[in-house]
Coordinates of C-alpha atoms in Angstrom, one line a residue:
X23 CA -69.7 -65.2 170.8
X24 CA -67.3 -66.4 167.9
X25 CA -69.0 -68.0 164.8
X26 CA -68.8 -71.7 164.5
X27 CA -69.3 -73.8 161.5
X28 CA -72.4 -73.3 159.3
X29 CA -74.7 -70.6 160.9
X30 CA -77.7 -71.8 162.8
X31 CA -81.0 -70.9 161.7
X32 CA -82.9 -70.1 164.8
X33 CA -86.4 -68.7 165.9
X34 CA -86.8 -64.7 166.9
X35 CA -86.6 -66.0 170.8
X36 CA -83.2 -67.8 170.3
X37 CA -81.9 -64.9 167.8
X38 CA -82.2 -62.5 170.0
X39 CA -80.9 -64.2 172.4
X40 CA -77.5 -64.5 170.1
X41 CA -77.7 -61.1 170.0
X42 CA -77.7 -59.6 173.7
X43 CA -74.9 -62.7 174.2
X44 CA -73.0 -60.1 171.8
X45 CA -73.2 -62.5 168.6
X46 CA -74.0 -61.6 164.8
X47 CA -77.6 -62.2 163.6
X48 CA -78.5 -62.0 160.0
X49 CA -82.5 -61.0 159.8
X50 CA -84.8 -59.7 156.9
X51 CA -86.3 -56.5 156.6
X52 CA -89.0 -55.1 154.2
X53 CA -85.5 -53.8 152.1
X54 CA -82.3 -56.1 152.6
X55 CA -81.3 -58.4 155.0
X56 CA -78.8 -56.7 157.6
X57 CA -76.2 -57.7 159.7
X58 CA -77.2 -56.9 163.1
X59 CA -75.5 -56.9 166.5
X60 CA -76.1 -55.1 169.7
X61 CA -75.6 -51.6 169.2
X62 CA -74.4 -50.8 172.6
X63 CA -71.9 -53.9 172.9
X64 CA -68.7 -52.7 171.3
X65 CA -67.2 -55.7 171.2
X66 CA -70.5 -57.4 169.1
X67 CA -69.9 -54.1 166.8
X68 CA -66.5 -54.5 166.0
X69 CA -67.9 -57.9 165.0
X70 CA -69.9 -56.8 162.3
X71 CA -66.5 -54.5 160.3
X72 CA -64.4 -57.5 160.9
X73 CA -67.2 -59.9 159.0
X74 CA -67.7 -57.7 156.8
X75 CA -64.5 -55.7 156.0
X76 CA -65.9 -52.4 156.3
X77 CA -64.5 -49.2 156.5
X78 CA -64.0 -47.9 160.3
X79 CA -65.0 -44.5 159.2
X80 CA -68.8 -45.5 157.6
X81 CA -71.3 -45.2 160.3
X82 CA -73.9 -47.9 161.2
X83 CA -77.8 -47.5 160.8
X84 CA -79.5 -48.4 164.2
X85 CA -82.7 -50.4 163.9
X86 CA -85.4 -49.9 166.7
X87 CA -88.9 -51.1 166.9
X88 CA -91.2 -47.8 167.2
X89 CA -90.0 -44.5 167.4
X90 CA -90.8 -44.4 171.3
X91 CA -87.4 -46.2 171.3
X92 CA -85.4 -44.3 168.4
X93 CA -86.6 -41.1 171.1
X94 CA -84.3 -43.0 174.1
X95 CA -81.5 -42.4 171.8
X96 CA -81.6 -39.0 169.8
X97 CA -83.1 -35.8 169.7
X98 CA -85.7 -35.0 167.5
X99 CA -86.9 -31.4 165.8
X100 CA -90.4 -30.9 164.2
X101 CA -89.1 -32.4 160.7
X102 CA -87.8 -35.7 162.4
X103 CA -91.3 -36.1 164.0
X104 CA -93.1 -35.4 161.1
X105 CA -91.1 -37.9 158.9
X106 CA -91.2 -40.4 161.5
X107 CA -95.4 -40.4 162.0
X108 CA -95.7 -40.6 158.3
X109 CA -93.2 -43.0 157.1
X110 CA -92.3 -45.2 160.6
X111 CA -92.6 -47.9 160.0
X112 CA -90.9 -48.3 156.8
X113 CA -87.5 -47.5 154.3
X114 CA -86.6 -44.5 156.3
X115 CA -83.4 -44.0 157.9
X116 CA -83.5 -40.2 159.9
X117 CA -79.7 -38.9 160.8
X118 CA -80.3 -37.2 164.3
X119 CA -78.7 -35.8 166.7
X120 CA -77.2 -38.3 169.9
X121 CA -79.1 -37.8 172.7
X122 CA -76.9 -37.9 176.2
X123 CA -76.3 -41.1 177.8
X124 CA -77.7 -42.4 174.6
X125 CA -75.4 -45.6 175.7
X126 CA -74.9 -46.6 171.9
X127 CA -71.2 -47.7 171.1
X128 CA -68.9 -45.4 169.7
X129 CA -68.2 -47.8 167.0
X130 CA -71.8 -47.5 165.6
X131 CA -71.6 -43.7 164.9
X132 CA -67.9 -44.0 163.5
X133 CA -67.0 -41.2 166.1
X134 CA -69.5 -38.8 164.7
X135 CA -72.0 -36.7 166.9
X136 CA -75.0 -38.2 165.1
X137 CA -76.7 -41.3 164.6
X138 CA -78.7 -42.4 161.7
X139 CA -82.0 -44.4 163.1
X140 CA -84.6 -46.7 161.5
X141 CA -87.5 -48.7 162.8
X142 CA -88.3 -51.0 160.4
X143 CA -91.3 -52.7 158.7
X144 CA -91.1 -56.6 158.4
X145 CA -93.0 -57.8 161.2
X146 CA -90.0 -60.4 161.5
X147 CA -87.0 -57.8 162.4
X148 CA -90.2 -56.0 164.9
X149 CA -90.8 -58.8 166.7
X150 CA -86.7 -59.5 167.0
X151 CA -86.1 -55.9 168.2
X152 CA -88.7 -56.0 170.8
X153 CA -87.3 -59.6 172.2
X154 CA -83.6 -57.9 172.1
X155 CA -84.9 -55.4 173.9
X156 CA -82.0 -52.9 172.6
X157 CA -81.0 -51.0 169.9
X158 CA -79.4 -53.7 167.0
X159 CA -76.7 -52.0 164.7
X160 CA -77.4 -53.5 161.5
X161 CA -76.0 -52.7 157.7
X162 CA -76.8 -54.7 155.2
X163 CA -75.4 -58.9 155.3
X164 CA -73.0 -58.6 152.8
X165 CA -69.1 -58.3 152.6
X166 CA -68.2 -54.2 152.5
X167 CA -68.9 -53.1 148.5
X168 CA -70.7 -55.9 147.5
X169 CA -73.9 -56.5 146.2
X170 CA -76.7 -56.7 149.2
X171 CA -78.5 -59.3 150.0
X172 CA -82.4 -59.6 149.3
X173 CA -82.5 -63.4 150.2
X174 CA -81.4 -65.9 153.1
X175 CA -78.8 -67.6 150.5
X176 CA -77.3 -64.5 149.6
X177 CA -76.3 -63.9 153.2
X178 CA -74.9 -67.4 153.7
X179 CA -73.4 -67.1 150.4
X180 CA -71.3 -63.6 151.0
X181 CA -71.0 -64.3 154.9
X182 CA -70.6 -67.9 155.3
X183 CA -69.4 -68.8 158.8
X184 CA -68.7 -64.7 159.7
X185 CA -72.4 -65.0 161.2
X186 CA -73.6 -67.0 164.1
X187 CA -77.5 -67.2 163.1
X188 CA -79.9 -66.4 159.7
X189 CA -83.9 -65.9 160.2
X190 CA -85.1 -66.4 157.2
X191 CA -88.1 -64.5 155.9
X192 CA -88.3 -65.0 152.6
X193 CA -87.4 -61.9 149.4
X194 CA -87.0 -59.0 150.8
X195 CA -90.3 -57.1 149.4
X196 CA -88.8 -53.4 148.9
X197 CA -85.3 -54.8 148.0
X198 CA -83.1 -51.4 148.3
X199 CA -82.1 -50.1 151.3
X200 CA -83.6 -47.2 153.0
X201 CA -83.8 -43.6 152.3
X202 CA -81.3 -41.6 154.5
X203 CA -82.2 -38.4 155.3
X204 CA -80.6 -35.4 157.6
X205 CA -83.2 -33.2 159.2
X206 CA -81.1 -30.5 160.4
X207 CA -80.1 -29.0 158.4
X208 CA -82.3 -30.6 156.1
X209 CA -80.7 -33.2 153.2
X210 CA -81.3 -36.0 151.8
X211 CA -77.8 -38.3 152.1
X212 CA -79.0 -41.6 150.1
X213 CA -81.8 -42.4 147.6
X214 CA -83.7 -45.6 148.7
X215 CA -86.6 -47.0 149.3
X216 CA -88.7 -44.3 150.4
X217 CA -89.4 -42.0 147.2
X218 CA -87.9 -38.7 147.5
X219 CA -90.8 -37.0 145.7
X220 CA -93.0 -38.8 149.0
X221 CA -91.0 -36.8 151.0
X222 CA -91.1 -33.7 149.4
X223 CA -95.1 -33.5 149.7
X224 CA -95.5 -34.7 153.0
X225 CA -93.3 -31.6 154.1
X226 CA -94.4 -29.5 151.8
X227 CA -90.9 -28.2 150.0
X228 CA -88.2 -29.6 148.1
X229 CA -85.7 -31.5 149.4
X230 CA -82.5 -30.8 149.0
X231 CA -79.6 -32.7 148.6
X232 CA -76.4 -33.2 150.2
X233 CA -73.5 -30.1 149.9
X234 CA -70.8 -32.1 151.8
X235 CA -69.2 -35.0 149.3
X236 CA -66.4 -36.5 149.9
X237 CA -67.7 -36.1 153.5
X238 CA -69.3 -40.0 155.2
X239 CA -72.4 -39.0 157.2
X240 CA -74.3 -42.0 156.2
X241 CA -74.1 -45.8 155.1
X242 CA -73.8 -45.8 151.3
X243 CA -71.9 -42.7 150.7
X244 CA -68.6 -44.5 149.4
X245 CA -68.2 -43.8 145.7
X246 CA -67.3 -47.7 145.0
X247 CA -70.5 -49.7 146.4
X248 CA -72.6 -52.3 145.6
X249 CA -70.2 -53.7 143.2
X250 CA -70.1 -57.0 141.4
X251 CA -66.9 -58.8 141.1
X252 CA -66.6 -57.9 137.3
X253 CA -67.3 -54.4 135.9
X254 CA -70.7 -53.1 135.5
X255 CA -71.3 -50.3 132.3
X256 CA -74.5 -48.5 132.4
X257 CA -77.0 -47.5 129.9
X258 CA -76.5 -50.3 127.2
X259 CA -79.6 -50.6 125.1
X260 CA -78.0 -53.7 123.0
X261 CA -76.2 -57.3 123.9
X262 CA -72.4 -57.5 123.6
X263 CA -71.1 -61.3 123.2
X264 CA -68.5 -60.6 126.4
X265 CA -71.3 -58.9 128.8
X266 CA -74.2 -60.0 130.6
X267 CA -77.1 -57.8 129.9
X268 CA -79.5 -56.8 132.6
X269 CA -82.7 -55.6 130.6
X270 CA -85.4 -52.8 131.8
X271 CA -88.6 -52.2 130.1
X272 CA -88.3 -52.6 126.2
X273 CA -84.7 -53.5 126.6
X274 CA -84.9 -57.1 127.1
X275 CA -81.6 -58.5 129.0
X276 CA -80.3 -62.2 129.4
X277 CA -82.3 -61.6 132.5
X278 CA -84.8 -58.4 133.2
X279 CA -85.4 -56.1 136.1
X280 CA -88.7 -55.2 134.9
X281 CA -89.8 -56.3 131.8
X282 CA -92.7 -54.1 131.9
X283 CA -91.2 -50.9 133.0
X284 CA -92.3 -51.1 136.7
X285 CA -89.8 -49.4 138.7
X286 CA -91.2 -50.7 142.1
X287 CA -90.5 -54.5 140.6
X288 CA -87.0 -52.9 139.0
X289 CA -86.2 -51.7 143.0
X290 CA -87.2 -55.5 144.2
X291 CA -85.3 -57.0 142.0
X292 CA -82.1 -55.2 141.9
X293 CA -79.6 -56.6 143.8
X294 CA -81.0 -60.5 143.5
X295 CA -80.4 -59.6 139.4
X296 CA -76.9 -58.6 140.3
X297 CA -76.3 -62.0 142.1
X298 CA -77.7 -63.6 139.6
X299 CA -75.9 -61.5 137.1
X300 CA -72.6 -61.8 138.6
X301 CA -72.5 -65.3 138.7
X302 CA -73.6 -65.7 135.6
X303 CA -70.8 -64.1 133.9
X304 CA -68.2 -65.3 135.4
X305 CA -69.9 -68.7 134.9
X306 CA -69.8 -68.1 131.0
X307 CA -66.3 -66.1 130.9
X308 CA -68.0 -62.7 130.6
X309 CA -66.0 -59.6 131.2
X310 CA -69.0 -57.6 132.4
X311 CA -72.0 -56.6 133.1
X312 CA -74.1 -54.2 131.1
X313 CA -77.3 -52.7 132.6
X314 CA -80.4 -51.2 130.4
X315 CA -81.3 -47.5 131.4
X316 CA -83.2 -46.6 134.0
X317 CA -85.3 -43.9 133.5
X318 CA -84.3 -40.6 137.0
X319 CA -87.3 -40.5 138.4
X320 CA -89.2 -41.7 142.0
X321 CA -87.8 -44.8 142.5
X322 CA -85.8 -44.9 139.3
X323 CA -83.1 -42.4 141.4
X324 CA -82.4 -44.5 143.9
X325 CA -81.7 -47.7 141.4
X326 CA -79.4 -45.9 139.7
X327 CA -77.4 -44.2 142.7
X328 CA -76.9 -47.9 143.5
X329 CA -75.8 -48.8 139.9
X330 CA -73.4 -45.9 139.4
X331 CA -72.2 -46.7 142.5
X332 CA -71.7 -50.4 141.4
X333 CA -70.1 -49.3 138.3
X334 CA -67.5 -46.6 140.1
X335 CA -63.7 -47.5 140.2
X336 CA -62.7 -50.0 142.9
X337 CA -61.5 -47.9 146.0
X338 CA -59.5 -49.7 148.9
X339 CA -61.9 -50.2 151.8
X340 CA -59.3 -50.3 154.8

């Protein structure tokens, strides 16, 4: 189902719908909005690199609605059903192992033997998955690299006509994407939402990180990601006349993540401050945009995987 014109801005029935016709549905989740498709339509996949110019080689993130479902599809080990009966529903993405006749297209796990699953939160993308009534492949709504989108108009503004349908639910109230984690062996592959110190108690150990880089096992492992159109330079703690500042704590910005220091606030409002960042600059001539620091810790980790990542080097995406 080819997009046509302005995307429509339908009810769960008629988006899901969209979706089992093989069309692209933007939806909200508790962290950003994704771009979802029917994860075992190939054709509906491909559909979701073309829109948004993504690398064939960076896997997809398969949303389900309970973990009954996510079971259909992978194998899991103790770890996997631990994590998954303490933090499903939620920002938790679990890299498993493909269960056969799993039936997922081979587009989704960009030919890997693995498959990274999620079942989400917002009681809007529930309620769409259990009306689809398969697994929905869904990154974030966003073109490949750029900034994702916490809001409806973010994902009409980078998408445009690329998507058939947007449900609209509002900010997105976690606002970073999900914590990816490997549970055998056991890594974690992306900071997000989920706090990897939450992680750590609930299984009792540390957790360690990923020994394979350079190596895409998981969405959001590109060095260049999350980027504005301009530069981005980190840890500024005073204004330049040719940046836009983004402030944290008791570095005040031209406009603040947190003005108080709350990192859970900071996480919310990261990428919308990018948007509104971005534009701004280029609005006023500005060559870039500095950020405040962000202090490495719980949430604060994940914030600034996504800012260094936002201020690496361009890379092709091809």
């Amino acid at each position: 189902m080819p997009a046509t014109g302005t995307p429509r801005h339908p009810g769960i029935a008629e988006a899901a719908e969209i979706l089992r016709a093989g069309g692209l549905v933007a939806f909200p989740t508790e962290t950003v909005y994704g771009l979802g498709a029917d994860a075992t339509d190939g054709r509906a996949v491909a559909r979701i690199f073309a829109a948004k110019g993504r690398p064939s080689f960076n896997p997809l993130i398969v949303h389900v609605p309970d973990a009954d479902a996510a079971r259909r599809i992978a194998v899991f080990d103790p770890v996997a059903e631990t994590l998954a009966a303490a933090f499903w529903p939620g920002p938790l993405t679990l890299v498993l192992p493909l269960r056969e006749g799993h039936g997922l297209s081979p587009l989704v796990t960009a030919g890997l033997d693995t498959v990274g699953l999620r079942v989400p939160s917002g009681e809007m993308a529930r309620a769409l998955l259990r009306s689809v009534g398969r697994p929905v492949a869904a990154p974030s709504a966003n073109p490949s690299g750029r900034i994702s989108p916490t809001r409806a108009a973010h994902v009409r503004a980078g998408l445009g006509d690329a998507v058939d349908a947007v449900l609209d639910g509002g900010p997105c109230a976690v606002g970073l994407e999900s914590t990816i984690l490997r549970t055998s062996p056991l890594a974690l592959l992306r900071a997000g939402g989920l706090a990897a110190e939450a992680i750590e108690a609930r299984l009792g150990r540390p957790l360690p990180r990923d020994e394979t880089p350079g190596r895409v096992q998981a969405p959001g492992q590109l060095a260049s990601h999350y980027a504005p159109s301009i530069p981005v330079r980190l840890d500024v703690a005073g204004h330049d006349p040719d940046a836009i500042l983004i402030g944290f704590g008791p570095v005040a910005g031209d406009v603040t993540l947190s003005a108080t220091g709350d990192l859970v606030e900071a996480a919310a409002n990261l990428f919308d401050l990018l948007h509104v960042a971005d534009a701004r600059a280029r609005a006023e001539g500005k060559a870039r945009i500095d950020m405040a620091p962000v202090p490495e810790t719980g949430l604060g980790r994940a914030i600034n995987d996504r800012l260094r990542r936002a201020a690496a080097p361009r890379i092709a995406q091809a």
